[in-house]
Amino acid sequence: MQKPELYALEVEEAGHAISAASRLLTRLLDFEQFCHKVNASHFTKLLRKVLKSDIPLYHKDWVAACLVKLSYLSGPNFDNDNPINLEVTLYETIPRLIEQMKTSYSREVEEASVVELNRIISEEVVNSTRAVAAEGGIFPLVKVLENGSERAVEAALAILYNLSMESENHAAIIAAGSVPILRRLVLAQGSHWMRALRLLRTLPT
């Protein structure tokens, strides 16, 4: 077995084990007697490292759920400079929503994912636009402009506009084929033409 394949297998196996352990810990935290004995800060530090690790995304759902539960147990003053909810959003929620946009054949799932992603971006969650770009979210967002529902297109335009405020994203937005799609939206004079024009004007075309 080649080294990359061996590494992938090890990561997958580690992901299974971590997910199972996180699920068990999450359920144990429902018991008051266990909560009094558990070292919440220790497990929180461990799971935060896992959340940022290379284990497959589908193994991180229980890690995220466990972290949120531990944060309530640790109290409101635990690590205010880098809150757990922010890390869960950046390292689990945003990647999961983008993955759903890339892989789902359901327009309803696609729409729900884009709308939720737009809600996160519009709330100005710290580093959320960078997380979207880093996770490869630009290409599926541009695809939504072409094939998505009215609501999904509106949300995708809003997200891409926010991403376009950072010039380093311009090349990826253009490479994804956004310019001809945006021009068609503008020429069609439909419900999204003003948003499309606003985005088009931010790009170096």
Coordinates of C-alpha atoms in Angstrom, one line a residue:
M1 CA 0.0 0.0 0.0
Q2 CA 1.4 3.4 -1.0
K3 CA 2.1 5.9 1.8
P4 CA -0.7 8.4 0.7
E5 CA -3.2 5.5 0.8
L6 CA -2.0 4.3 4.1
Y7 CA -2.2 7.8 5.6
A8 CA -5.8 8.2 4.2
L9 CA -6.7 4.9 5.8
E10 CA -5.2 5.9 9.2
V11 CA -7.0 9.3 9.1
E12 CA -10.3 7.5 8.3
E13 CA -9.9 5.0 11.1
A14 CA -9.0 7.8 13.5
G15 CA -12.0 9.7 12.4
H16 CA -14.3 6.8 13.2
A17 CA -12.8 6.4 16.6
I18 CA -12.9 10.1 17.4
S19 CA -16.5 10.4 16.2
A20 CA -17.6 7.4 18.4
A21 CA -15.8 8.8 21.4
S22 CA -17.3 12.3 20.9
R23 CA -20.8 10.8 20.6
L24 CA -20.4 8.8 23.8
L25 CA -19.0 11.8 25.7
T26 CA -21.9 14.0 24.4
R27 CA -24.4 11.5 25.8
L28 CA -22.5 11.1 29.1
L29 CA -22.7 14.9 29.5
D30 CA -26.5 14.5 29.9
F31 CA -25.8 12.9 33.4
E32 CA -25.2 15.4 36.2
Q33 CA -23.0 13.0 38.2
F34 CA -20.6 12.7 35.2
C35 CA -20.6 16.4 34.6
H36 CA -19.3 17.0 38.1
K37 CA -16.4 14.7 37.6
V38 CA -15.3 15.4 34.0
N39 CA -12.4 17.8 33.2
A40 CA -14.3 19.9 30.7
S41 CA -11.4 22.2 29.8
H42 CA -9.1 19.2 29.0
F43 CA -11.6 17.6 26.6
T44 CA -12.4 21.0 25.1
K45 CA -8.8 21.6 24.2
L46 CA -8.5 18.1 22.7
L47 CA -11.6 18.4 20.6
R48 CA -10.7 21.8 19.4
K49 CA -7.5 20.4 17.9
V50 CA -9.6 17.6 16.3
L51 CA -12.0 20.1 14.8
K52 CA -9.2 21.8 13.0
S53 CA -7.5 18.5 12.0
D54 CA -7.6 16.6 8.7
I55 CA -10.1 13.9 9.7
P56 CA -13.0 13.7 7.2
L57 CA -15.7 16.3 7.6
Y58 CA -18.5 13.7 8.2
H59 CA -16.7 12.6 11.4
K60 CA -16.7 16.1 12.8
D61 CA -20.5 16.5 13.5
W62 CA -20.3 14.8 16.9
V63 CA -17.0 16.6 17.7
A64 CA -18.8 19.9 17.1
A65 CA -21.9 18.8 19.1
C66 CA -19.7 17.7 22.0
L67 CA -17.7 21.0 22.0
V68 CA -20.9 23.1 22.1
K69 CA -22.1 21.0 25.1
L70 CA -18.8 21.3 26.9
S71 CA -18.8 25.1 26.3
Y72 CA -22.0 25.3 28.3
L73 CA -20.5 23.2 31.0
S74 CA -17.4 25.3 31.2
G75 CA -19.4 28.5 31.7
P76 CA -19.6 31.8 29.9
N77 CA -16.1 33.0 30.7
F78 CA -14.3 30.1 29.1
D79 CA -11.9 31.4 26.4
N80 CA -13.9 34.5 25.5
D81 CA -11.2 35.5 23.0
N82 CA -11.9 32.5 20.8
P83 CA -15.4 31.2 21.5
I84 CA -16.3 27.6 20.7
N85 CA -19.3 28.5 18.6
L86 CA -17.0 30.5 16.3
E87 CA -14.7 27.6 15.8
V88 CA -17.5 25.2 15.2
T89 CA -18.9 27.6 12.5
L90 CA -15.6 27.9 10.8
Y91 CA -14.4 24.3 10.9
E92 CA -17.6 22.3 10.8
T93 CA -20.7 24.3 9.8
I94 CA -19.2 26.2 6.8
P95 CA -17.3 23.2 5.3
R96 CA -20.5 21.1 5.8
L97 CA -22.7 23.6 4.0
I98 CA -20.3 23.9 1.1
E99 CA -20.0 20.1 0.9
Q100 CA -23.8 19.9 0.7
M101 CA -23.8 22.4 -2.1
K102 CA -21.2 20.4 -4.1
T103 CA -22.7 17.0 -3.7
S104 CA -26.4 17.3 -3.2
Y105 CA -28.8 16.6 -6.1
S106 CA -31.7 18.1 -4.2
R107 CA -32.6 21.7 -5.0
E108 CA -34.1 22.0 -1.5
V109 CA -30.9 21.0 0.2
E110 CA -28.9 23.3 -2.1
E111 CA -31.2 26.2 -1.3
A112 CA -31.1 25.6 2.4
S113 CA -27.3 25.3 2.4
V114 CA -26.8 28.6 0.5
V115 CA -29.3 30.5 2.6
E116 CA -27.8 29.3 5.8
L117 CA -24.3 30.2 4.5
N118 CA -25.5 33.6 3.6
R119 CA -27.0 34.1 7.1
I120 CA -23.5 33.3 8.6
I121 CA -21.8 35.7 6.2
S122 CA -24.3 38.5 6.8
E123 CA -23.9 38.3 10.5
E124 CA -20.2 39.1 9.9
V125 CA -18.9 36.1 11.6
V126 CA -15.1 36.6 12.0
N127 CA -13.1 35.0 9.1
S128 CA -16.3 33.5 7.6
T129 CA -15.6 34.8 4.1
R130 CA -12.1 33.4 4.2
A131 CA -13.4 30.1 5.4
V132 CA -15.8 29.9 2.4
A133 CA -13.0 30.7 0.0
A134 CA -10.6 28.3 1.6
E135 CA -13.1 25.5 1.5
G136 CA -13.6 25.9 -2.3
G137 CA -17.0 27.5 -1.9
I138 CA -16.7 30.0 -4.8
F139 CA -17.2 27.5 -7.7
P140 CA -20.3 25.9 -6.3
L141 CA -21.7 29.3 -5.5
V142 CA -21.3 30.4 -9.1
K143 CA -22.9 27.2 -10.2
V144 CA -25.9 28.1 -8.0
L145 CA -26.3 31.4 -10.0
E146 CA -26.9 29.3 -13.1
N147 CA -29.0 26.5 -11.8
G148 CA -30.4 27.4 -8.4
S149 CA -33.8 28.5 -7.2
E150 CA -34.7 32.2 -6.9
R151 CA -34.0 32.2 -3.2
A152 CA -30.7 30.3 -3.7
V153 CA -29.5 32.7 -6.4
E154 CA -30.3 35.7 -4.2
A155 CA -28.3 34.2 -1.4
A156 CA -25.4 33.2 -3.6
L157 CA -25.2 36.7 -5.1
A158 CA -25.0 38.2 -1.6
I159 CA -22.2 35.8 -0.6
L160 CA -20.2 36.3 -3.7
Y161 CA -20.5 40.1 -3.3
N162 CA -19.1 39.8 0.2
L163 CA -16.3 37.6 -1.1
S164 CA -15.5 40.1 -3.9
M165 CA -14.7 42.7 -1.2
E166 CA -11.4 40.9 -0.8
S167 CA -9.4 41.3 -4.0
E168 CA -7.6 38.0 -3.6
N169 CA -11.0 36.3 -4.4
H170 CA -11.5 38.0 -7.7
A171 CA -9.4 35.5 -9.8
A172 CA -11.4 32.5 -8.4
I173 CA -14.8 34.2 -8.9
I174 CA -13.9 35.0 -12.5
A175 CA -12.3 31.6 -13.2
A176 CA -15.6 29.9 -11.9
G177 CA -17.3 31.5 -14.9
S178 CA -19.3 34.1 -13.1
V179 CA -18.9 37.0 -15.6
P180 CA -21.1 35.6 -18.5
I181 CA -23.6 34.3 -16.0
L182 CA -23.8 37.7 -14.3
R183 CA -24.2 39.5 -17.6
R184 CA -27.1 37.2 -18.5
L185 CA -28.8 38.0 -15.2
V186 CA -28.3 41.7 -15.9
L187 CA -29.6 41.5 -19.4
A188 CA -32.6 39.4 -18.4
Q189 CA -33.7 42.3 -16.1
G190 CA -35.2 39.7 -13.7
S191 CA -35.5 40.1 -9.9
H192 CA -31.8 39.7 -9.3
W193 CA -30.4 42.0 -12.0
M194 CA -29.4 44.8 -9.7
R195 CA -27.5 42.5 -7.3
A196 CA -25.8 40.9 -10.3
L197 CA -24.8 44.3 -11.7
R198 CA -23.4 45.3 -8.3
L199 CA -21.2 42.2 -8.1
L200 CA -20.1 42.5 -11.8
R201 CA -18.9 46.1 -11.1
T202 CA -16.6 44.9 -8.3
L203 CA -14.8 42.5 -10.6
P204 CA -11.9 43.5 -12.8
T205 CA -13.6 42.6 -16.1

